[in-house]
mmCIF file of C-alpha atoms in Angstrom:
data_model
loop_
_atom_site.group_PDB
_atom_site.id
_atom_site.type_symbol
_atom_site.label_atom_id
_atom_site.label_comp_id
_atom_site.label_asym_id
_atom_site.label_seq_id
_atom_site.Cartn_x
_atom_site.Cartn_y
_atom_site.Cartn_z
ATOM 1 C CA MET A 13 90.976 -93.880 -75.466
ATOM 2 C CA LYS A 14 88.107 -95.639 -77.249
ATOM 3 C CA LYS A 15 88.334 -97.755 -80.383
ATOM 4 C CA ILE A 16 85.130 -97.507 -82.398
ATOM 5 C CA ILE A 17 83.695 -99.639 -85.194
ATOM 6 C CA LEU A 18 80.940 -97.818 -87.088
ATOM 7 C CA LEU A 19 78.539 -99.532 -89.454
ATOM 8 C CA SER A 20 75.097 -99.070 -90.908
ATOM 9 C CA ASP A 21 72.542 -100.648 -93.204
ATOM 10 C CA THR A 22 73.138 -104.306 -92.428
ATOM 11 C CA HIS A 23 69.501 -105.079 -93.342
ATOM 12 C CA GLY A 24 69.585 -108.308 -91.331
ATOM 13 C CA PHE A 25 72.893 -109.592 -92.711
ATOM 14 C CA LEU A 26 75.983 -109.798 -90.534
ATOM 15 C CA ASP A 27 78.770 -112.231 -91.334
ATOM 16 C CA ASP A 28 82.091 -113.157 -89.761
ATOM 17 C CA ASN A 29 83.942 -110.847 -92.181
ATOM 18 C CA ILE A 30 82.390 -107.950 -90.271
ATOM 19 C CA ILE A 31 82.166 -109.408 -86.776
ATOM 20 C CA ARG A 32 85.907 -110.039 -86.651
ATOM 21 C CA TYR A 33 86.430 -106.264 -86.555
ATOM 22 C CA PHE A 34 84.215 -105.967 -83.472
ATOM 23 C CA GLU A 35 86.746 -107.920 -81.410
ATOM 24 C CA GLU A 36 89.235 -105.034 -81.489
ATOM 25 C CA ALA A 37 86.676 -102.348 -80.616
ATOM 26 C CA ASP A 38 85.693 -100.810 -77.307
ATOM 27 C CA GLU A 39 82.314 -99.921 -78.830
ATOM 28 C CA VAL A 40 80.307 -100.828 -81.914
ATOM 29 C CA TRP A 41 78.062 -98.090 -83.326
ATOM 30 C CA HIS A 42 75.249 -99.074 -85.690
ATOM 31 C CA ALA A 43 73.565 -96.193 -87.527
ATOM 32 C CA GLY A 44 70.309 -97.954 -88.383
ATOM 33 C CA ASP A 45 68.588 -100.286 -90.819
ATOM 34 C CA ILE A 46 69.730 -103.107 -88.595
ATOM 35 C CA GLY A 47 67.153 -105.587 -89.791
ATOM 36 C CA SER A 48 66.266 -107.655 -86.735
ATOM 37 C CA MET A 49 66.278 -107.763 -82.961
ATOM 38 C CA GLU A 50 68.280 -110.980 -83.268
ATOM 39 C CA MET A 51 71.125 -108.959 -84.750
ATOM 40 C CA ILE A 52 70.945 -106.434 -81.895
ATOM 41 C CA ASP A 53 70.956 -109.295 -79.393
ATOM 42 C CA ARG A 54 73.840 -111.024 -81.181
ATOM 43 C CA ILE A 55 76.045 -107.928 -81.194
ATOM 44 C CA SER A 56 75.153 -106.618 -77.731
ATOM 45 C CA ALA A 57 75.659 -110.030 -76.105
ATOM 46 C CA GLU A 58 79.392 -109.764 -76.783
ATOM 47 C CA TYR A 59 80.197 -106.142 -77.572
ATOM 48 C CA PRO A 60 79.246 -102.719 -76.194
ATOM 49 C CA LEU A 61 76.715 -101.409 -78.718
ATOM 50 C CA ARG A 62 75.181 -98.022 -79.462
ATOM 51 C CA ALA A 63 72.467 -98.246 -82.103
ATOM 52 C CA VAL A 64 69.542 -96.371 -83.618
ATOM 53 C CA TRP A 65 66.694 -97.734 -85.690
ATOM 54 C CA GLY A 66 66.323 -97.078 -89.381
ATOM 55 C CA ASN A 67 63.449 -96.902 -91.817
ATOM 56 C CA ILE A 68 63.396 -100.686 -92.503
ATOM 57 C CA ASP A 69 63.387 -101.621 -88.825
ATOM 58 C CA ASP A 70 60.098 -102.949 -87.453
ATOM 59 C CA GLN A 71 57.977 -101.728 -84.537
ATOM 60 C CA LEU A 72 59.620 -104.110 -82.063
ATOM 61 C CA MET A 73 63.006 -102.583 -82.852
ATOM 62 C CA ARG A 74 61.576 -99.076 -82.698
ATOM 63 C CA ARG A 75 60.289 -99.790 -79.194
ATOM 64 C CA SER A 76 63.592 -101.366 -78.135
ATOM 65 C CA ILE A 77 66.183 -98.937 -79.492
ATOM 66 C CA PRO A 78 66.003 -95.173 -80.036
ATOM 67 C CA GLU A 79 65.508 -93.219 -83.245
ATOM 68 C CA LYS A 80 68.386 -90.960 -82.263
ATOM 69 C CA LEU A 81 71.195 -90.987 -79.746
ATOM 70 C CA GLU A 82 72.943 -88.022 -78.216
ATOM 71 C CA PHE A 83 75.929 -88.975 -76.097
ATOM 72 C CA GLU A 84 79.369 -87.868 -74.999
ATOM 73 C CA ILE A 85 82.511 -89.921 -75.363
ATOM 74 C CA GLU A 86 86.147 -88.819 -74.966
ATOM 75 C CA ASN A 87 85.004 -85.168 -74.796
ATOM 76 C CA PHE A 88 83.075 -85.425 -78.078
ATOM 77 C CA LYS A 89 79.359 -84.765 -78.351
ATOM 78 C CA VAL A 90 77.905 -87.291 -80.779
ATOM 79 C CA LEU A 91 74.541 -87.255 -82.523
ATOM 80 C CA MET A 92 73.524 -90.513 -84.216
ATOM 81 C CA ILE A 93 70.415 -90.846 -86.404
ATOM 82 C CA HIS A 94 69.728 -93.042 -89.412
ATOM 83 C CA ILE A 95 68.359 -90.455 -91.846
ATOM 84 C CA ALA A 96 70.156 -87.123 -91.656
ATOM 85 C CA GLY A 97 69.665 -85.932 -95.217
ATOM 86 C CA LYS A 98 72.449 -85.155 -97.632
ATOM 87 C CA PHE A 99 75.660 -83.727 -96.258
ATOM 88 C CA GLY A 100 75.089 -80.044 -95.534
ATOM 89 C CA VAL A 101 71.424 -80.249 -96.574
ATOM 90 C CA TYR A 102 70.073 -81.934 -93.485
ATOM 91 C CA THR A 103 66.477 -82.853 -92.719
ATOM 92 C CA PRO A 104 64.523 -80.334 -90.638
ATOM 93 C CA GLN A 105 64.702 -82.729 -87.673
ATOM 94 C CA VAL A 106 68.494 -83.003 -87.915
ATOM 95 C CA LYS A 107 68.903 -79.240 -88.359
ATOM 96 C CA SER A 108 66.928 -78.778 -85.157
ATOM 97 C CA LEU A 109 68.966 -81.430 -83.313
ATOM 98 C CA ILE A 110 72.222 -79.837 -84.441
ATOM 99 C CA ALA A 111 70.998 -76.447 -83.199
ATOM 100 C CA GLN A 112 69.906 -77.906 -79.849
ATOM 101 C CA TYR A 113 72.783 -80.290 -79.181
ATOM 102 C CA SER A 114 75.774 -78.774 -81.064
ATOM 103 C CA PRO A 115 77.386 -82.146 -81.777
ATOM 104 C CA ASP A 116 81.028 -82.513 -82.717
ATOM 105 C CA ILE A 117 80.215 -85.663 -84.689
ATOM 106 C CA LEU A 118 77.086 -86.474 -86.705
ATOM 107 C CA VAL A 119 76.702 -90.201 -87.442
ATOM 108 C CA CYS A 120 74.125 -91.362 -89.970
ATOM 109 C CA GLY A 121 73.413 -94.057 -92.530
ATOM 110 C CA HIS A 122 70.564 -94.658 -94.998
ATOM 111 C CA SER A 123 72.257 -93.628 -98.265
ATOM 112 C CA HIS A 124 74.506 -96.718 -98.531
ATOM 113 C CA ILE A 125 77.171 -94.228 -99.623
ATOM 114 C CA LEU A 126 80.309 -93.924 -97.535
ATOM 115 C CA LYS A 127 80.991 -90.271 -96.746
ATOM 116 C CA ILE A 128 83.332 -88.735 -94.206
ATOM 117 C CA VAL A 129 83.654 -84.970 -94.382
ATOM 118 C CA TYR A 130 83.942 -81.993 -92.077
ATOM 119 C CA ASP A 131 80.953 -79.643 -92.069
ATOM 120 C CA HIS A 132 82.479 -76.216 -91.473
ATOM 121 C CA LYS A 133 79.112 -74.475 -91.317
ATOM 122 C CA ASN A 134 77.977 -76.596 -88.361
ATOM 123 C CA SER A 135 81.445 -77.332 -86.932
ATOM 124 C CA LEU A 136 80.973 -81.087 -86.972
ATOM 125 C CA LEU A 137 82.391 -84.210 -88.532
ATOM 126 C CA TYR A 138 79.843 -85.994 -90.730
ATOM 127 C CA LEU A 139 80.267 -89.788 -90.677
ATOM 128 C CA ASN A 140 78.247 -92.127 -92.883
ATOM 129 C CA PRO A 141 79.875 -95.572 -93.003
ATOM 130 C CA GLY A 142 78.032 -96.704 -96.135
ATOM 131 C CA ALA A 143 76.400 -100.134 -96.002
ATOM 132 C CA ALA A 144 77.687 -103.302 -94.348
ATOM 133 C CA GLY A 145 74.854 -105.558 -95.512
ATOM 134 C CA ILE A 146 74.091 -107.145 -98.862
ATOM 135 C CA SER A 147 70.779 -105.409 -99.619
ATOM 136 C CA GLY A 148 71.001 -102.316 -101.782
ATOM 137 C CA PHE A 149 72.840 -100.972 -104.796
ATOM 138 C CA HIS A 150 76.336 -100.812 -103.282
ATOM 139 C CA LYS A 151 79.004 -103.093 -104.744
ATOM 140 C CA VAL A 152 81.382 -103.043 -101.783
ATOM 141 C CA ARG A 153 80.340 -103.340 -98.149
ATOM 142 C CA THR A 154 81.977 -100.756 -95.890
ATOM 143 C CA LEU A 155 82.477 -99.910 -92.248
ATOM 144 C CA VAL A 156 84.694 -97.404 -90.491
ATOM 145 C CA ARG A 157 87.191 -97.873 -87.694
ATOM 146 C CA PHE A 158 88.703 -95.034 -85.653
ATOM 147 C CA MET A 159 89.949 -94.010 -82.237
ATOM 148 C CA LEU A 160 88.704 -91.230 -79.978
ATOM 149 C CA HIS A 161 90.858 -89.805 -77.232
ATOM 150 C CA ASP A 162 90.345 -86.570 -75.321
ATOM 151 C CA LYS A 163 88.709 -84.616 -78.177
ATOM 152 C CA LYS A 164 91.028 -86.108 -80.829
ATOM 153 C CA ILE A 165 90.130 -88.523 -83.608
ATOM 154 C CA SER A 166 92.889 -90.713 -84.954
ATOM 155 C CA ASP A 167 93.592 -93.802 -87.021
ATOM 156 C CA MET A 168 90.426 -93.442 -89.098
ATOM 157 C CA GLN A 169 90.219 -96.293 -91.580
ATOM 158 C CA ILE A 170 87.681 -97.328 -94.152
ATOM 159 C CA ILE A 171 87.234 -101.076 -94.224
ATOM 160 C CA GLU A 172 85.989 -102.521 -97.495
ATOM 161 C CA ILE A 173 84.552 -106.016 -97.585
ATOM 162 C CA ALA A 174 83.751 -107.860 -100.777
ATOM 163 C CA SER A 175 80.057 -108.296 -101.374
ATOM 164 C CA VAL A 176 78.584 -111.738 -101.067
ATOM 165 C CA GLN A 177 76.087 -113.143 -103.503
ATOM 166 C CA LYS A 178 72.450 -112.664 -102.583
ATOM 167 C CA CYS A 179 70.502 -115.898 -102.413
#
């Protein structure tokens, strides 16, 4: 059994209101637009981290972490990429990756819009945790918490965190 915390679009901002959720997780997944290598170092120093870079991430980050991840966990095949396109209308790259890899779970970010829905056409669960940072149009910061165990997902929860004022 693995407890997962999923977030995206921190854009260089990570406060204790978010980090406190990491303490209960077996893994933290970050779906891109991280914002700095310091944030990667901060998270990975204390917590098991799987992360991909996003469109705002610089060349250092792009050399240090992958654009996409394909991995297996608890009998699930997971594909993580920052920009997947709209639900069901995926980018050509993501369509190709889905055809090649046949993931059970597609994790993405970029839109700053929380969306969790099953894609029947591609037989996968689409997970976009919204945005956990303070940059962007969103009014509430979000992340997702869930458990994976032997090809079963349980206890999926949306965590909403009040936005903080931008300085």
